[in-house]
Amino acid sequence: MAVQQGITSGRRELERFRDPELVRRLLARAQRLAQRAADRLGHRPVIMEVCGTHTVALSRSGLRNALADAVELKSGPGCPVCVTDYRDIDLMLALARLPGVTIATFGDMLRVPGSNSSLERERAQGAAVEVFYSPDDAVALAAARPDRQVIFLGVGFETTAPVVGASLEQAAAQGLTNFSVFSAHKTVPPVMRALLADPELGLDGFLLPGHVSTIIGRRAFSFLGEEYGVPAAITGFEPVDILLGLSAVLAQLVAGEARVVNCYGRVVREEGNPRAQAVIDRCFAPAEASWRGIGTVPESGLALRPAYAAFDAAKRFPVSVPPPVIPRGCRCGELLRGKIKPTQCGLFGRACTPERPVGPCMVSSEGACAAYYLYGGRETETD
Amino acid sequence: MQVVEVKEEETALVESFGVQRLVRTRLVGPVQPGEFLMVHAGYAIEKIDQEEAAERLKLWEELLADEEAWAGGT
């Protein structure tokens, strides 16, 4: 069954999405379109990316700086760790302190500060906190350690929810009684509606998340054009993808159109991935969720369905926490609403760095502050 | 990541930049050796359509050539 041929040629195909010459030509084209859009709008077009991977890709590729004079790029609530509310973090920390409990988590959560601790600090003080690449590994740990209650921290958007759901179904099939999920999953379309309800948002278009769209499909975002008259494009994460996505938004601004264009057709289908959607639907039900900086958004969370109550950490291990203490000066909330850029926060690069983060946007590898810090954000852009 | 070998229990051996690993395929259904997969947290979440990618790049090359010729006044 092994394949020898095709690996190289297939990869070479994908590497063309990073081809410097093609990037240079598409960048020039995007700049021309941005100028025409600016002429029509009367201001530099403002485009928000709602995906932490885009945030990082824009910074790492240098495109954010290369486009700074032509387009104002804003980061939205696209980093799952960053949008996780303080109270949820505090609840996770309280779970970590319970005797006999092992917390299983994706690595990004480890250093996120709660009110007065983090999972990393709890681990240093003796709590059992294990980092996993896949929730399947947490299920395997539960199977191997019947003496421990393994709680997986479900943090992520529509991309992560089906993976956690599939692991949950596997744990159920194995009859495990020592595996549960703390579901802090969130869904993107409802929070975009919440953002668009803010009359001061001042956005001209959206760059939509490629991985989330892989699961929910282009159609799930079509309300942006149809109901709000905002142009958008779904795209991938290579420089060519990003330039094609931005150009698709800019071209609509020039033409006065508002649709959701799929520029990531090699992965994203019109209706998304039905198998993944079915897993989400079997395991989770839409629920109200609290987003950092944005507040409570109806139907924007995913709670475990009653059939999985035995695997619901929130039900099995009810812990209570006092109201959260938010660090003075931290402006992650405003950043996640598109109100400011990282460089406009007084703590950025001074009191708050990736080594000593104050807010989650500096902790997560997908956080806007970490991306600006690591790859540079133009100081002159802090207007 | 490219499928190298299809295993039992909805699992496939995939390869990326010379590194091989196992991924779950139950979210995408049956896969074939040679197919490219988008993988997230140990699960394939979609198959990558290489033909679509090649076609799209070709169209852009043509469009750019037209636009640049026009912009250059030739």
Short mmCIF file of C-alpha atoms in Angstrom, two decimals:
data_model
loop_
_atom_site.label_atom_id
_atom_site.label_comp_id
_atom_site.label_asym_id
_atom_site.label_seq_id
_atom_site.Cartn_x
_atom_site.Cartn_y
_atom_site.Cartn_z
CA MET A 1 0.00 0.00 0.00
CA ALA A 2 2.99 2.26 0.39
CA VAL A 3 3.26 5.22 -1.95
CA GLN A 4 6.57 6.29 -3.37
CA GLN A 5 5.58 8.40 -6.33
CA GLY A 6 3.52 11.51 -6.09
CA ILE A 7 4.76 12.71 -2.71
CA THR A 8 7.21 15.18 -4.17
CA SER A 9 5.04 16.40 -6.99
CA GLY A 10 2.06 16.80 -4.68
CA ARG A 11 4.04 18.83 -2.22
CA ARG A 12 5.57 20.94 -4.94
CA GLU A 13 2.03 21.89 -5.89
CA LEU A 14 1.36 23.22 -2.41
CA GLU A 15 4.71 24.96 -2.24
CA ARG A 16 3.64 27.15 -5.14
CA PHE A 17 1.34 28.85 -2.61
CA ARG A 18 4.56 30.31 -1.12
CA ASP A 19 6.29 31.15 -4.38
CA PRO A 20 8.04 34.52 -3.83
CA GLU A 21 7.51 35.72 -7.40
CA LEU A 22 3.79 34.95 -7.33
CA VAL A 23 3.54 36.58 -3.88
CA ARG A 24 5.24 39.73 -5.19
CA ARG A 25 2.83 40.01 -8.12
CA LEU A 26 -0.24 39.32 -5.97
CA LEU A 27 0.96 41.83 -3.37
CA ALA A 28 1.24 44.53 -6.05
CA ARG A 29 -2.25 43.62 -7.25
CA ALA A 30 -3.67 43.77 -3.69
CA GLN A 31 -2.09 47.19 -3.21
CA ARG A 32 -3.64 48.47 -6.45
CA LEU A 33 -7.06 47.12 -5.41
CA ALA A 34 -6.70 48.62 -1.93
CA GLN A 35 -6.00 52.04 -3.42
CA ARG A 36 -9.10 51.83 -5.61
CA ALA A 37 -11.15 50.63 -2.63
CA ALA A 38 -9.81 53.52 -0.53
CA ASP A 39 -10.80 55.99 -3.26
CA ARG A 40 -14.31 54.61 -3.23
CA LEU A 41 -14.68 54.36 0.57
CA GLY A 42 -12.93 57.61 1.41
CA HIS A 43 -10.63 55.80 3.85
CA ARG A 44 -8.08 53.01 3.97
CA PRO A 45 -10.09 49.75 3.92
CA VAL A 46 -10.38 48.04 7.31
CA ILE A 47 -10.35 44.23 7.18
CA MET A 48 -10.58 41.97 10.21
CA GLU A 49 -9.18 38.46 10.38
CA VAL A 50 -11.10 36.16 12.71
CA CYS A 51 -8.57 33.38 12.97
CA GLY A 52 -5.48 33.12 15.11
CA THR A 53 -3.63 31.21 12.41
CA HIS A 54 -4.25 34.09 10.00
CA THR A 55 -3.06 36.55 12.64
CA VAL A 56 0.22 34.68 12.90
CA ALA A 57 0.55 34.06 9.15
CA LEU A 58 0.03 37.78 8.37
CA SER A 59 2.80 38.71 10.79
CA ARG A 60 5.24 35.90 10.04
CA SER A 61 5.02 36.32 6.27
CA GLY A 62 5.63 40.07 6.55
CA LEU A 63 2.39 40.77 4.67
CA ARG A 64 0.94 42.78 7.57
CA ASN A 65 3.76 45.32 7.32
CA ALA A 66 3.95 45.16 3.53
CA LEU A 67 0.26 46.08 3.32
CA ALA A 68 0.18 48.56 6.22
CA ASP A 69 -0.06 51.65 4.02
CA ALA A 70 -2.80 50.13 1.87
CA VAL A 71 -5.04 48.18 4.25
CA GLU A 72 -5.75 48.38 7.95
CA LEU A 73 -5.72 44.81 9.23
CA LYS A 74 -7.38 44.14 12.55
CA SER A 75 -7.38 40.98 14.60
CA GLY A 76 -10.70 39.75 15.95
CA PRO A 77 -11.78 37.00 18.32
CA GLY A 78 -9.99 34.26 16.38
CA CYS A 79 -7.67 32.78 18.98
CA PRO A 80 -9.54 30.15 21.05
CA VAL A 81 -7.31 30.46 24.10
CA CYS A 82 -7.54 34.25 24.02
CA VAL A 83 -11.33 34.39 23.95
CA THR A 84 -11.69 31.94 26.83
CA ASP A 85 -13.23 33.93 29.67
CA TYR A 86 -11.40 34.53 32.96
CA ARG A 87 -14.10 32.66 34.85
CA ASP A 88 -13.64 29.56 32.68
CA ILE A 89 -9.88 29.68 33.25
CA ASP A 90 -10.45 29.98 37.00
CA LEU A 91 -12.82 27.00 36.87
CA MET A 92 -10.18 24.94 35.03
CA LEU A 93 -7.62 25.88 37.70
CA ALA A 94 -10.08 24.85 40.44
CA LEU A 95 -10.54 21.47 38.68
CA ALA A 96 -6.75 21.04 38.57
CA ARG A 97 -6.64 21.38 42.36
CA LEU A 98 -9.10 18.54 42.98
CA PRO A 99 -7.51 15.39 44.42
CA GLY A 100 -7.27 12.44 42.04
CA VAL A 101 -7.79 14.63 38.96
CA THR A 102 -5.43 14.80 35.98
CA ILE A 103 -6.02 17.78 33.69
CA ALA A 104 -5.40 16.97 30.03
CA THR A 105 -4.98 19.98 27.76
CA PHE A 106 -3.62 21.37 24.52
CA GLY A 107 -0.29 23.10 25.18
CA ASP A 108 -1.56 26.62 24.54
CA MET A 109 -3.62 26.65 27.74
CA LEU A 110 -0.72 25.90 30.06
CA ARG A 111 0.52 29.43 30.66
CA VAL A 112 -2.74 31.36 30.30
CA PRO A 113 -3.16 33.43 33.46
CA GLY A 114 -6.33 33.10 35.48
CA SER A 115 -7.12 35.43 38.37
CA ASN A 116 -4.07 34.43 40.39
CA SER A 117 -2.55 31.31 38.85
CA SER A 118 -2.12 29.29 35.68
CA LEU A 119 -2.10 25.59 34.88
CA GLU A 120 1.67 25.78 34.68
CA ARG A 121 1.85 27.20 38.19
CA GLU A 122 -0.63 24.65 39.51
CA ARG A 123 1.52 21.92 38.02
CA ALA A 124 4.61 23.33 39.72
CA GLN A 125 2.68 23.13 42.98
CA GLY A 126 1.84 19.48 42.51
CA ALA A 127 -1.27 19.37 40.32
CA ALA A 128 -1.33 16.71 37.59
CA VAL A 129 -1.48 18.60 34.27
CA GLU A 130 -0.61 16.75 31.06
CA VAL A 131 -0.23 18.33 27.62
CA PHE A 132 -1.54 16.38 24.63
CA TYR A 133 -1.48 16.90 20.89
CA SER A 134 -4.76 15.02 20.48
CA PRO A 135 -7.66 14.37 22.86
CA ASP A 136 -7.34 10.71 21.81
CA ASP A 137 -4.14 10.58 23.86
CA ALA A 138 -6.07 11.80 26.89
CA VAL A 139 -8.58 8.97 26.38
CA ALA A 140 -5.66 6.54 26.22
CA LEU A 141 -4.31 7.97 29.48
CA ALA A 142 -7.70 7.47 31.15
CA ALA A 143 -7.77 3.86 29.95
CA ALA A 144 -4.27 3.27 31.30
CA ARG A 145 -4.86 5.02 34.62
CA PRO A 146 -8.21 3.92 36.09
CA ASP A 147 -7.08 5.40 39.42
CA ARG A 148 -7.17 8.95 37.96
CA GLN A 149 -10.07 11.10 36.77
CA VAL A 150 -8.87 12.57 33.47
CA ILE A 151 -10.53 15.88 32.56
CA PHE A 152 -9.87 17.14 29.03
CA LEU A 153 -10.10 20.90 28.56
CA GLY A 154 -12.13 21.42 25.40
CA VAL A 155 -10.93 24.80 24.14
CA GLY A 156 -11.36 25.60 20.49
CA PHE A 157 -13.76 26.48 17.70
CA GLU A 158 -15.68 24.33 15.22
CA THR A 159 -12.38 22.81 14.07
CA THR A 160 -11.60 21.35 17.48
CA ALA A 161 -15.10 20.42 18.64
CA PRO A 162 -15.53 17.41 16.28
CA VAL A 163 -12.12 16.07 17.27
CA VAL A 164 -12.98 16.29 20.95
CA GLY A 165 -16.41 14.83 20.18
CA ALA A 166 -14.86 11.90 18.32
CA SER A 167 -12.58 11.20 21.30
CA LEU A 168 -15.55 11.43 23.62
CA GLU A 169 -17.45 8.88 21.55
CA GLN A 170 -14.44 6.63 21.71
CA ALA A 171 -14.25 6.95 25.51
CA ALA A 172 -17.95 6.11 25.69
CA ALA A 173 -17.50 3.10 23.41
CA GLN A 174 -14.68 1.88 25.65
CA GLY A 175 -16.96 2.25 28.67
CA LEU A 176 -14.55 4.58 30.46
CA THR A 177 -15.91 6.14 33.64
CA ASN A 178 -12.83 8.23 34.43
CA PHE A 179 -12.76 10.50 31.36
CA SER A 180 -14.66 13.76 31.06
CA VAL A 181 -14.57 16.99 29.06
CA PHE A 182 -14.77 20.56 30.32
CA SER A 183 -16.37 22.10 27.26
CA ALA A 184 -15.35 25.71 26.64
CA HIS A 185 -15.78 25.28 22.87
CA LYS A 186 -17.05 28.26 20.93
CA THR A 187 -18.57 28.84 17.52
CA VAL A 188 -17.58 31.65 15.18
CA PRO A 189 -20.72 32.83 13.30
CA PRO A 190 -22.62 33.89 16.46
CA VAL A 191 -19.72 36.00 17.76
CA MET A 192 -19.40 37.68 14.35
CA ARG A 193 -23.05 38.71 14.65
CA ALA A 194 -22.24 40.08 18.10
CA LEU A 195 -19.31 42.06 16.68
CA LEU A 196 -21.40 43.42 13.83
CA ALA A 197 -24.03 44.66 16.29
CA ASP A 198 -21.46 47.25 17.46
CA PRO A 199 -22.11 50.38 15.37
CA GLU A 200 -18.62 51.68 16.14
CA LEU A 201 -16.83 48.61 14.79
CA GLY A 202 -16.10 50.33 11.49
CA LEU A 203 -15.15 47.24 9.49
CA ASP A 204 -15.21 47.05 5.69
CA GLY A 205 -14.68 43.31 5.34
CA PHE A 206 -13.66 40.01 6.87
CA LEU A 207 -10.97 37.44 6.18
CA LEU A 208 -12.68 34.23 7.33
CA PRO A 209 -11.04 31.26 9.05
CA GLY A 210 -10.01 28.45 6.71
CA HIS A 211 -10.07 25.64 9.25
CA VAL A 212 -13.40 26.58 10.84
CA SER A 213 -14.86 26.92 7.33
CA THR A 214 -13.53 23.45 6.49
CA ILE A 215 -15.94 22.09 9.07
CA ILE A 216 -18.98 24.39 8.71
CA GLY A 217 -18.71 25.27 4.99
CA ARG A 218 -18.91 28.52 3.04
CA ARG A 219 -22.66 28.70 3.34
CA ALA A 220 -22.51 29.05 7.14
CA PHE A 221 -20.94 32.50 6.61
CA SER A 222 -23.14 33.69 3.75
CA PHE A 223 -25.23 35.74 6.23
CA LEU A 224 -22.38 38.27 6.33
CA GLY A 225 -23.15 39.49 2.83
CA GLU A 226 -26.86 38.71 2.80
CA GLU A 227 -27.81 40.20 6.19
CA TYR A 228 -25.05 42.67 6.99
CA GLY A 229 -23.82 43.71 3.56
CA VAL A 230 -20.22 42.99 4.53
CA PRO A 231 -17.89 41.39 1.95
CA ALA A 232 -15.75 38.49 3.10
CA ALA A 233 -13.43 35.78 1.85
CA ILE A 234 -12.56 32.35 3.20
CA THR A 235 -8.93 31.55 2.71
CA GLY A 236 -5.96 29.43 3.72
CA PHE A 237 -2.71 30.25 5.41
CA GLU A 238 0.03 30.42 2.81
CA PRO A 239 1.03 33.89 1.58
CA VAL A 240 -0.67 33.32 -1.79
CA ASP A 241 -3.87 32.23 -0.02
CA ILE A 242 -3.89 35.30 2.17
CA LEU A 243 -3.30 37.69 -0.73
CA LEU A 244 -6.02 36.03 -2.79
CA GLY A 245 -8.41 36.31 0.17
CA LEU A 246 -7.63 39.96 0.83
CA SER A 247 -7.88 40.74 -2.88
CA ALA A 248 -11.28 39.06 -3.04
CA VAL A 249 -12.53 41.34 -0.25
CA LEU A 250 -10.92 44.44 -1.78
CA ALA A 251 -12.32 43.70 -5.25
CA GLN A 252 -15.81 43.53 -3.73
CA LEU A 253 -15.25 46.88 -2.00
CA VAL A 254 -14.23 48.36 -5.35
CA ALA A 255 -17.29 46.93 -7.07
CA GLY A 256 -19.69 47.67 -4.20
CA GLU A 257 -20.53 43.99 -3.68
CA ALA A 258 -20.96 41.94 -0.52
CA ARG A 259 -20.60 38.17 -0.78
CA VAL A 260 -18.61 35.44 0.89
CA VAL A 261 -16.01 34.22 -1.60
CA ASN A 262 -14.32 30.87 -1.08
CA CYS A 263 -10.63 31.27 -1.93
CA TYR A 264 -9.72 28.01 -0.19
CA GLY A 265 -11.50 25.64 -2.53
CA ARG A 266 -8.86 22.94 -2.21
CA VAL A 267 -10.13 22.29 1.34
CA VAL A 268 -13.37 24.18 2.00
CA ARG A 269 -16.62 22.90 0.50
CA GLU A 270 -19.89 24.78 0.19
CA GLU A 271 -21.57 22.70 2.92
CA GLY A 272 -18.44 21.90 4.93
CA ASN A 273 -17.63 18.47 6.33
CA PRO A 274 -20.89 16.64 7.09
CA ARG A 275 -19.23 13.85 9.10
CA ALA A 276 -17.57 16.36 11.41
CA GLN A 277 -20.79 18.34 11.72
CA ALA A 278 -22.64 15.15 12.67
CA VAL A 279 -20.15 14.42 15.47
CA ILE A 280 -20.58 17.95 16.84
CA ASP A 281 -24.34 17.55 16.68
CA ARG A 282 -24.32 14.18 18.42
CA CYS A 283 -22.12 15.35 21.30
CA PHE A 284 -22.88 19.04 21.77
CA ALA A 285 -25.80 21.46 21.81
CA PRO A 286 -25.52 25.22 21.20
CA ALA A 287 -25.39 27.12 24.49
CA GLU A 288 -24.80 30.63 25.73
CA ALA A 289 -21.09 31.31 26.18
CA SER A 290 -19.03 34.04 27.73
CA TRP A 291 -16.22 35.52 25.60
CA ARG A 292 -13.35 37.53 26.97
CA GLY A 293 -13.82 41.18 26.10
CA ILE A 294 -17.09 40.56 24.30
CA GLY A 295 -19.32 39.18 27.03
CA THR A 296 -22.15 36.70 26.84
CA VAL A 297 -23.17 35.65 23.34
CA PRO A 298 -26.27 33.48 22.83
CA GLU A 299 -25.80 30.10 21.11
CA SER A 300 -22.06 30.69 20.73
CA GLY A 301 -20.88 27.86 22.97
CA LEU A 302 -21.12 24.09 22.78
CA ALA A 303 -22.41 22.29 25.89
CA LEU A 304 -22.31 18.52 26.13
CA ARG A 305 -25.68 16.96 25.37
CA PRO A 306 -27.57 15.23 28.24
CA ALA A 307 -26.71 11.83 26.71
CA TYR A 308 -23.07 12.61 27.59
CA ALA A 309 -23.77 13.98 31.08
CA ALA A 310 -21.54 11.23 32.54
CA PHE A 311 -18.64 12.75 30.57
CA ASP A 312 -19.43 16.37 31.40
CA ALA A 313 -16.76 17.67 33.79
CA ALA A 314 -18.87 20.71 34.64
CA LYS A 315 -21.64 18.40 35.94
CA ARG A 316 -19.45 15.73 37.49
CA PHE A 317 -17.09 18.05 39.32
CA PRO A 318 -19.08 21.16 40.23
CA VAL A 319 -16.56 23.72 41.46
CA SER A 320 -17.24 27.34 42.25
CA VAL A 321 -14.87 30.27 41.94
CA PRO A 322 -15.03 33.88 43.18
CA PRO A 323 -15.51 36.68 40.62
CA PRO A 324 -12.36 36.93 38.49
CA VAL A 325 -9.60 39.47 39.11
CA ILE A 326 -8.55 41.06 35.81
CA PRO A 327 -4.96 42.39 35.69
CA ARG A 328 -4.76 46.17 35.68
CA GLY A 329 -3.90 47.60 32.28
CA CYS A 330 -4.58 44.41 30.28
CA ARG A 331 -6.46 45.35 27.10
CA CYS A 332 -6.92 41.86 25.60
CA GLY A 333 -10.67 42.40 25.71
CA GLU A 334 -10.53 45.53 23.55
CA LEU A 335 -8.09 43.84 21.20
CA LEU A 336 -10.45 40.89 20.69
CA ARG A 337 -13.28 43.31 19.82
CA GLY A 338 -11.13 44.92 17.14
CA LYS A 339 -10.93 48.19 19.10
CA ILE A 340 -7.16 48.37 19.42
CA LYS A 341 -3.99 46.82 18.06
CA PRO A 342 -1.43 45.14 20.31
CA THR A 343 0.97 48.08 20.10
CA GLN A 344 -1.71 50.37 21.54
CA CYS A 345 -1.73 48.52 24.86
CA GLY A 346 0.49 50.17 27.47
CA LEU A 347 1.71 46.80 28.73
CA PHE A 348 2.73 45.48 25.27
CA GLY A 349 6.41 44.59 25.12
CA ARG A 350 7.05 46.19 28.52
CA ALA A 351 5.15 44.59 31.39
CA CYS A 352 3.69 41.95 29.04
CA THR A 353 5.98 39.75 26.94
CA PRO A 354 5.83 36.11 25.81
CA GLU A 355 8.24 35.28 28.65
CA ARG A 356 6.08 37.03 31.26
CA PRO A 357 2.60 37.34 29.74
CA VAL A 358 -0.11 39.34 31.50
CA GLY A 359 -2.93 38.54 29.10
CA PRO A 360 -3.76 35.50 26.98
CA CYS A 361 -3.15 37.30 23.66
CA MET A 362 0.55 37.36 24.56
CA VAL A 363 0.57 33.72 25.72
CA SER A 364 -0.99 31.82 22.89
CA SER A 365 1.01 31.05 19.79
CA GLU A 366 -2.09 32.26 17.92
CA GLY A 367 -2.49 35.43 19.97
CA ALA A 368 -2.22 38.78 18.19
CA CYS A 369 0.10 40.26 20.84
CA ALA A 370 2.50 37.31 20.61
CA ALA A 371 2.45 37.56 16.79
CA TYR A 372 3.19 41.31 16.84
CA TYR A 373 5.88 40.84 19.48
CA LEU A 374 7.65 37.98 17.74
CA TYR A 375 7.42 39.22 14.16
CA GLY A 376 7.21 42.97 14.62
CA GLY A 377 4.31 45.35 14.24
CA ARG A 378 4.84 48.81 12.86
CA GLU A 379 5.01 51.35 15.68
CA THR A 380 3.83 54.06 13.31
CA GLU A 381 0.59 52.20 12.91
CA THR A 382 -0.68 52.89 16.39
CA ASP A 383 -3.13 55.60 15.40
CA MET B 1 0.01 15.39 4.96
CA GLN B 2 -0.05 12.55 2.47
CA VAL B 3 -1.53 9.13 3.10
CA VAL B 4 1.17 6.47 2.94
CA GLU B 5 -0.80 3.50 4.17
CA VAL B 6 -4.37 2.83 5.26
CA LYS B 7 -4.56 1.04 8.61
CA GLU B 8 -7.40 -0.60 10.50
CA GLU B 9 -9.85 1.14 12.83
CA GLU B 10 -10.25 4.30 10.76
CA THR B 11 -6.58 5.17 10.99
CA ALA B 12 -4.00 6.02 8.33
CA LEU B 13 -0.24 6.42 8.28
CA VAL B 14 0.58 9.84 6.84
CA GLU B 15 3.81 11.57 5.92
CA SER B 16 4.78 15.21 6.07
CA PHE B 17 8.30 16.50 5.40
CA GLY B 18 9.74 13.04 5.97
CA VAL B 19 7.97 12.50 9.30
CA GLN B 20 5.39 9.74 9.51
CA ARG B 21 2.54 9.59 11.99
CA LEU B 22 -0.85 7.96 12.48
CA VAL B 23 -4.02 9.99 12.09
CA ARG B 24 -7.68 9.13 12.60
CA THR B 25 -9.79 9.26 9.48
CA ARG B 26 -13.32 8.85 10.83
CA LEU B 27 -14.14 12.54 10.22
CA VAL B 28 -13.35 12.22 6.49
CA GLY B 29 -14.38 8.66 5.69
CA PRO B 30 -12.30 6.16 3.68
CA VAL B 31 -8.96 7.47 2.34
CA GLN B 32 -6.57 6.17 -0.32
CA PRO B 33 -2.77 6.11 -0.38
CA GLY B 34 -1.50 9.22 -2.14
CA GLU B 35 -4.35 11.48 -0.99
CA PHE B 36 -3.47 14.65 0.89
CA LEU B 37 -5.23 15.33 4.19
CA MET B 38 -5.75 18.41 6.34
CA VAL B 39 -5.00 17.26 9.89
CA HIS B 40 -5.98 18.86 13.19
CA ALA B 41 -5.19 17.44 16.66
CA GLY B 42 -4.59 13.93 15.36
CA TYR B 43 -7.67 13.77 13.12
CA ALA B 44 -7.95 14.30 9.38
CA ILE B 45 -10.63 16.98 8.98
CA GLU B 46 -10.73 17.16 5.16
CA LYS B 47 -9.12 15.85 2.01
CA ILE B 48 -7.06 18.39 0.06
CA ASP B 49 -8.14 18.70 -3.56
CA GLN B 50 -4.82 18.96 -5.43
CA GLU B 51 -6.48 19.42 -8.79
CA GLU B 52 -8.47 22.38 -7.55
CA ALA B 53 -5.25 23.91 -6.18
CA ALA B 54 -3.40 23.46 -9.47
CA GLU B 55 -6.32 24.81 -11.49
CA ARG B 56 -6.71 27.86 -9.26
CA LEU B 57 -3.01 28.70 -9.49
CA LYS B 58 -3.10 28.36 -13.27
CA LEU B 59 -6.07 30.72 -13.52
CA TRP B 60 -4.33 33.30 -11.35
CA GLU B 61 -1.16 33.11 -13.39
CA GLU B 62 -3.23 33.85 -16.49
CA LEU B 63 -5.22 36.65 -14.86
CA LEU B 64 -2.09 38.30 -13.49
CA ALA B 65 -0.37 38.10 -16.86
CA ASP B 66 -3.39 39.79 -18.49
CA GLU B 67 -3.62 42.49 -15.84
CA GLU B 68 0.10 43.21 -15.84
CA ALA B 69 0.15 43.43 -19.63
CA TRP B 70 -2.75 45.87 -19.48
CA ALA B 71 -1.20 47.91 -16.65
CA GLY B 72 2.09 48.01 -18.57
CA GLY B 73 0.32 49.39 -21.65
CA THR B 74 1.44 46.58 -23.91
#
